[in-house]
Amino acid sequence: ARHNMLRDVIFETASSADLGPSREERHLLPGTSARPGDVTIRRWTNGRDSAIDVTVTSPLCPTNVSGAAAKAGDALDKAVKRKSRETAEDCRREGLVFIPFAVETLGGFHQGAVTQAKLLASALARCKGIEEGEVTGQLFGRLSLTLMRANSLMLSTQCKDADFPL
């Protein structure tokens, strides 16, 4: 749910900016119905179609703790490398730009996600005639609040399942 909620914010922002995005588009890679990205935007990166793939990772996951403790953003870097290793080459062969959009459960954004959010905000500001800094702040606020909301929903579900009082 957390992943889908963030995907929807990106999709709705791209839609509001009249970028004509598609959500969970199939058949972008010939011979498969795999969806290499959560949001596809035509001619987004240097005139090339782009697949933005949202991933949420936790620095508190046992496989991430030691790296996250040693270097801020280490869990994000690992998530981007994993996503890229799994999908980027297939996308490149088809002329599709693969863009991982990695976010940490505790609120950190990978630099690539920051760049994409700023580009989306810029496109929305141009489309709506609103000051870019204002739109950028609103988009980051919306992404952050969506992440916090999704985290709280997960926690409340866990408490219900474990018979803890809320």
PDB file of N, CA, C and O in Angstrom, residues 3-4 7-8 11 19-30 32-44 48-54 87 91 94 96-98:
ATOM      1  N   HIS A   3       3.914   1.717  -1.182  1.00  0.00           N
ATOM      2  CA  HIS A   3       4.459   1.866  -2.530  1.00  0.00           C
ATOM      3  C   HIS A   3       3.400   2.449  -3.469  1.00  0.00           C
ATOM      4  O   HIS A   3       3.657   3.396  -4.209  1.00  0.00           O
ATOM      5  N   ASN A   4       2.205   1.893  -3.448  1.00  0.00           N
ATOM      6  CA  ASN A   4       1.148   2.343  -4.351  1.00  0.00           C
ATOM      7  C   ASN A   4       0.704   3.771  -4.049  1.00  0.00           C
ATOM      8  O   ASN A   4       0.383   4.526  -4.970  1.00  0.00           O
ATOM      9  N   ARG A   7       3.385   5.937  -5.554  1.00  0.00           N
ATOM     10  CA  ARG A   7       3.228   5.867  -7.016  1.00  0.00           C
ATOM     11  C   ARG A   7       2.090   6.778  -7.464  1.00  0.00           C
ATOM     12  O   ARG A   7       2.203   7.502  -8.449  1.00  0.00           O
ATOM     13  N   ASP A   8       0.987   6.747  -6.727  1.00  0.00           N
ATOM     14  CA  ASP A   8      -0.175   7.555  -7.104  1.00  0.00           C
ATOM     15  C   ASP A   8       0.110   9.052  -7.011  1.00  0.00           C
ATOM     16  O   ASP A   8      -0.384   9.827  -7.835  1.00  0.00           O
ATOM     17  N   PHE A  11       2.067   9.791 -10.142  1.00  0.00           N
ATOM     18  CA  PHE A  11       1.169   9.723 -11.294  1.00  0.00           C
ATOM     19  C   PHE A  11       0.242  10.946 -11.353  1.00  0.00           C
ATOM     20  O   PHE A  11       0.080  11.564 -12.407  1.00  0.00           O
ATOM     21  N   LEU A  19       1.414  15.684 -18.563  1.00  0.00           N
ATOM     22  CA  LEU A  19       2.502  14.895 -19.147  1.00  0.00           C
ATOM     23  C   LEU A  19       2.004  13.582 -19.760  1.00  0.00           C
ATOM     24  O   LEU A  19       2.779  12.853 -20.372  1.00  0.00           O
ATOM     25  N   GLY A  20       0.713  13.270 -19.573  1.00  0.00           N
ATOM     26  CA  GLY A  20       0.134  12.058 -20.153  1.00  0.00           C
ATOM     27  C   GLY A  20       0.753  10.774 -19.648  1.00  0.00           C
ATOM     28  O   GLY A  20       1.061   9.883 -20.444  1.00  0.00           O
ATOM     29  N   PRO A  21       0.925  10.632 -18.327  1.00  0.00           N
ATOM     30  CA  PRO A  21       1.563   9.413 -17.808  1.00  0.00           C
ATOM     31  C   PRO A  21       0.636   8.211 -17.906  1.00  0.00           C
ATOM     32  O   PRO A  21      -0.584   8.354 -18.051  1.00  0.00           O
ATOM     33  N   SER A  22       1.227   7.037 -17.836  1.00  0.00           N
ATOM     34  CA  SER A  22       0.444   5.807 -17.695  1.00  0.00           C
ATOM     35  C   SER A  22       0.941   5.109 -16.439  1.00  0.00           C
ATOM     36  O   SER A  22       2.096   5.247 -16.039  1.00  0.00           O
ATOM     37  N   ARG A  23       0.045   4.357 -15.827  1.00  0.00           N
ATOM     38  CA  ARG A  23       0.359   3.679 -14.573  1.00  0.00           C
ATOM     39  C   ARG A  23       0.491   2.179 -14.835  1.00  0.00           C
ATOM     40  O   ARG A  23      -0.373   1.592 -15.472  1.00  0.00           O
ATOM     41  N   GLU A  24       1.581   1.596 -14.343  1.00  0.00           N
ATOM     42  CA  GLU A  24       1.785   0.143 -14.416  1.00  0.00           C
ATOM     43  C   GLU A  24       1.603  -0.394 -15.839  1.00  0.00           C
ATOM     44  O   GLU A  24       0.966  -1.417 -16.050  1.00  0.00           O
ATOM     45  N   GLU A  25       2.192   0.300 -16.815  1.00  0.00           N
ATOM     46  CA  GLU A  25       2.014  -0.085 -18.220  1.00  0.00           C
ATOM     47  C   GLU A  25       2.703  -1.410 -18.521  1.00  0.00           C
ATOM     48  O   GLU A  25       3.876  -1.605 -18.199  1.00  0.00           O
ATOM     49  N   ARG A  26       1.964  -2.290 -19.164  1.00  0.00           N
ATOM     50  CA  ARG A  26       2.494  -3.608 -19.549  1.00  0.00           C
ATOM     51  C   ARG A  26       3.054  -3.569 -20.973  1.00  0.00           C
ATOM     52  O   ARG A  26       2.769  -2.657 -21.734  1.00  0.00           O
ATOM     53  N   HIS A  27       3.823  -4.593 -21.304  1.00  0.00           N
ATOM     54  CA  HIS A  27       4.328  -4.827 -22.657  1.00  0.00           C
ATOM     55  C   HIS A  27       5.304  -3.751 -23.145  1.00  0.00           C
ATOM     56  O   HIS A  27       5.455  -3.559 -24.346  1.00  0.00           O
ATOM     57  N   LEU A  28       5.953  -3.055 -22.227  1.00  0.00           N
ATOM     58  CA  LEU A  28       6.990  -2.109 -22.633  1.00  0.00           C
ATOM     59  C   LEU A  28       8.251  -2.853 -23.067  1.00  0.00           C
ATOM     60  O   LEU A  28       9.042  -2.340 -23.849  1.00  0.00           O
ATOM     61  N   LEU A  29       8.410  -4.050 -22.527  1.00  0.00           N
ATOM     62  CA  LEU A  29       9.539  -4.894 -22.897  1.00  0.00           C
ATOM     63  C   LEU A  29       8.987  -6.055 -23.717  1.00  0.00           C
ATOM     64  O   LEU A  29       8.194  -6.849 -23.201  1.00  0.00           O
ATOM     65  N   PRO A  30       9.355  -6.165 -24.999  1.00  0.00           N
ATOM     66  CA  PRO A  30       8.802  -7.206 -25.875  1.00  0.00           C
ATOM     67  C   PRO A  30       8.965  -8.612 -25.304  1.00  0.00           C
ATOM     68  O   PRO A  30       9.969  -8.930 -24.677  1.00  0.00           O
ATOM     69  N   THR A  32       7.233  -9.935 -22.932  1.00  0.00           N
ATOM     70  CA  THR A  32       6.897 -10.070 -21.519  1.00  0.00           C
ATOM     71  C   THR A  32       5.791  -9.084 -21.166  1.00  0.00           C
ATOM     72  O   THR A  32       5.646  -8.045 -21.805  1.00  0.00           O
ATOM     73  N   SER A  33       5.025  -9.439 -20.159  1.00  0.00           N
ATOM     74  CA  SER A  33       4.003  -8.505 -19.667  1.00  0.00           C
ATOM     75  C   SER A  33       4.505  -7.804 -18.402  1.00  0.00           C
ATOM     76  O   SER A  33       3.739  -7.161 -17.704  1.00  0.00           O
ATOM     77  N   ALA A  34       5.803  -7.936 -18.135  1.00  0.00           N
ATOM     78  CA  ALA A  34       6.396  -7.287 -16.957  1.00  0.00           C
ATOM     79  C   ALA A  34       6.206  -5.778 -17.042  1.00  0.00           C
ATOM     80  O   ALA A  34       6.161  -5.203 -18.135  1.00  0.00           O
ATOM     81  N   ARG A  35       6.099  -5.159 -15.897  1.00  0.00           N
ATOM     82  CA  ARG A  35       5.953  -3.707 -15.816  1.00  0.00           C
ATOM     83  C   ARG A  35       7.244  -3.147 -15.244  1.00  0.00           C
ATOM     84  O   ARG A  35       7.451  -3.170 -14.036  1.00  0.00           O
ATOM     85  N   PRO A  36       8.126  -2.624 -16.101  1.00  0.00           N
ATOM     86  CA  PRO A  36       9.425  -2.155 -15.618  1.00  0.00           C
ATOM     87  C   PRO A  36       9.345  -0.889 -14.777  1.00  0.00           C
ATOM     88  O   PRO A  36      10.261  -0.575 -14.050  1.00  0.00           O
ATOM     89  N   GLY A  37       8.219  -0.196 -14.858  1.00  0.00           N
ATOM     90  CA  GLY A  37       8.068   1.027 -14.076  1.00  0.00           C
ATOM     91  C   GLY A  37       6.656   1.159 -13.559  1.00  0.00           C
ATOM     92  O   GLY A  37       5.727   0.545 -14.086  1.00  0.00           O
ATOM     93  N   ASP A  38       6.514   1.970 -12.534  1.00  0.00           N
ATOM     94  CA  ASP A  38       5.192   2.221 -11.969  1.00  0.00           C
ATOM     95  C   ASP A  38       4.469   3.332 -12.707  1.00  0.00           C
ATOM     96  O   ASP A  38       3.250   3.322 -12.829  1.00  0.00           O
ATOM     97  N   VAL A  39       5.232   4.311 -13.189  1.00  0.00           N
ATOM     98  CA  VAL A  39       4.682   5.430 -13.957  1.00  0.00           C
ATOM     99  C   VAL A  39       5.549   5.611 -15.195  1.00  0.00           C
ATOM    100  O   VAL A  39       6.761   5.761 -15.082  1.00  0.00           O
ATOM    101  N   THR A  40       4.916   5.560 -16.361  1.00  0.00           N
ATOM    102  CA  THR A  40       5.630   5.768 -17.613  1.00  0.00           C
ATOM    103  C   THR A  40       5.239   7.127 -18.170  1.00  0.00           C
ATOM    104  O   THR A  40       4.047   7.458 -18.230  1.00  0.00           O
ATOM    105  N   ILE A  41       6.243   7.906 -18.533  1.00  0.00           N
ATOM    106  CA  ILE A  41       6.009   9.223 -19.116  1.00  0.00           C
ATOM    107  C   ILE A  41       6.722   9.264 -20.460  1.00  0.00           C
ATOM    108  O   ILE A  41       7.938   9.053 -20.532  1.00  0.00           O
ATOM    109  N   ARG A  42       5.959   9.515 -21.498  1.00  0.00           N
ATOM    110  CA  ARG A  42       6.511   9.591 -22.851  1.00  0.00           C
ATOM    111  C   ARG A  42       7.373  10.838 -23.001  1.00  0.00           C
ATOM    112  O   ARG A  42       7.031  11.908 -22.501  1.00  0.00           O
ATOM    113  N   ARG A  43       8.514  10.672 -23.697  1.00  0.00           N
ATOM    114  CA  ARG A  43       9.440  11.771 -24.015  1.00  0.00           C
ATOM    115  C   ARG A  43       9.847  12.574 -22.763  1.00  0.00           C
ATOM    116  O   ARG A  43      10.015  13.781 -22.817  1.00  0.00           O
ATOM    117  N   TRP A  44      10.057  11.909 -21.653  1.00  0.00           N
ATOM    118  CA  TRP A  44      10.366  12.572 -20.383  1.00  0.00           C
ATOM    119  C   TRP A  44      11.845  12.896 -20.219  1.00  0.00           C
ATOM    120  O   TRP A  44      12.221  13.928 -19.699  1.00  0.00           O
ATOM    121  N   ARG A  48      13.148  10.875 -24.637  1.00  0.00           N
ATOM    122  CA  ARG A  48      12.949   9.419 -24.594  1.00  0.00           C
ATOM    123  C   ARG A  48      11.905   9.066 -23.548  1.00  0.00           C
ATOM    124  O   ARG A  48      11.770   9.731 -22.525  1.00  0.00           O
ATOM    125  N   ASP A  49      11.161   7.995 -23.813  1.00  0.00           N
ATOM    126  CA  ASP A  49      10.175   7.514 -22.854  1.00  0.00           C
ATOM    127  C   ASP A  49      10.889   7.033 -21.598  1.00  0.00           C
ATOM    128  O   ASP A  49      11.988   6.457 -21.676  1.00  0.00           O
ATOM    129  N   SER A  50      10.262   7.269 -20.441  1.00  0.00           N
ATOM    130  CA  SER A  50      10.888   6.921 -19.164  1.00  0.00           C
ATOM    131  C   SER A  50       9.927   6.137 -18.288  1.00  0.00           C
ATOM    132  O   SER A  50       8.736   6.432 -18.247  1.00  0.00           O
ATOM    133  N   ALA A  51      10.466   5.153 -17.602  1.00  0.00           N
ATOM    134  CA  ALA A  51       9.710   4.349 -16.650  1.00  0.00           C
ATOM    135  C   ALA A  51      10.234   4.672 -15.247  1.00  0.00           C
ATOM    136  O   ALA A  51      11.378   4.362 -14.922  1.00  0.00           O
ATOM    137  N   ILE A  52       9.384   5.323 -14.451  1.00  0.00           N
ATOM    138  CA  ILE A  52       9.750   5.658 -13.074  1.00  0.00           C
ATOM    139  C   ILE A  52       9.283   4.512 -12.187  1.00  0.00           C
ATOM    140  O   ILE A  52       8.109   4.150 -12.191  1.00  0.00           O
ATOM    141  N   ASP A  53      10.219   3.932 -11.449  1.00  0.00           N
ATOM    142  CA  ASP A  53       9.926   2.763 -10.619  1.00  0.00           C
ATOM    143  C   ASP A  53      10.119   3.106  -9.148  1.00  0.00           C
ATOM    144  O   ASP A  53      11.242   3.331  -8.689  1.00  0.00           O
ATOM    145  N   VAL A  54       9.016   3.149  -8.404  1.00  0.00           N
ATOM    146  CA  VAL A  54       9.052   3.482  -6.982  1.00  0.00           C
ATOM    147  C   VAL A  54       9.499   2.268  -6.181  1.00  0.00           C
ATOM    148  O   VAL A  54       9.040   1.149  -6.413  1.00  0.00           O
ATOM    149  N   THR A  87      16.414  -4.412 -13.905  1.00  0.00           N
ATOM    150  CA  THR A  87      15.562  -3.897 -14.972  1.00  0.00           C
ATOM    151  C   THR A  87      16.217  -2.942 -15.956  1.00  0.00           C
ATOM    152  O   THR A  87      15.809  -2.871 -17.109  1.00  0.00           O
ATOM    153  N   CYS A  91      15.399  -2.273 -20.190  1.00  0.00           N
ATOM    154  CA  CYS A  91      14.797  -1.008 -20.624  1.00  0.00           C
ATOM    155  C   CYS A  91      15.686  -0.309 -21.651  1.00  0.00           C
ATOM    156  O   CYS A  91      15.196   0.183 -22.673  1.00  0.00           O
ATOM    157  N   GLU A  94      15.418  -1.390 -25.163  1.00  0.00           N
ATOM    158  CA  GLU A  94      14.173  -0.989 -25.824  1.00  0.00           C
ATOM    159  C   GLU A  94      14.052   0.528 -25.979  1.00  0.00           C
ATOM    160  O   GLU A  94      12.998   1.028 -26.377  1.00  0.00           O
ATOM    161  N   LEU A  96      14.078   2.702 -23.601  1.00  0.00           N
ATOM    162  CA  LEU A  96      13.310   3.228 -22.470  1.00  0.00           C
ATOM    163  C   LEU A  96      14.274   3.600 -21.352  1.00  0.00           C
ATOM    164  O   LEU A  96      15.177   2.831 -21.022  1.00  0.00           O
ATOM    165  N   VAL A  97      14.104   4.785 -20.776  1.00  0.00           N
ATOM    166  CA  VAL A  97      14.954   5.211 -19.668  1.00  0.00           C
ATOM    167  C   VAL A  97      14.340   4.697 -18.372  1.00  0.00           C
ATOM    168  O   VAL A  97      13.173   4.972 -18.081  1.00  0.00           O
ATOM    169  N   PHE A  98      15.115   3.935 -17.615  1.00  0.00           N
ATOM    170  CA  PHE A  98      14.661   3.395 -16.335  1.00  0.00           C
ATOM    171  C   PHE A  98      15.092   4.336 -15.223  1.00  0.00           C
ATOM    172  O   PHE A  98      16.266   4.661 -15.104  1.00  0.00           O
TER     173      PHE A  98
END
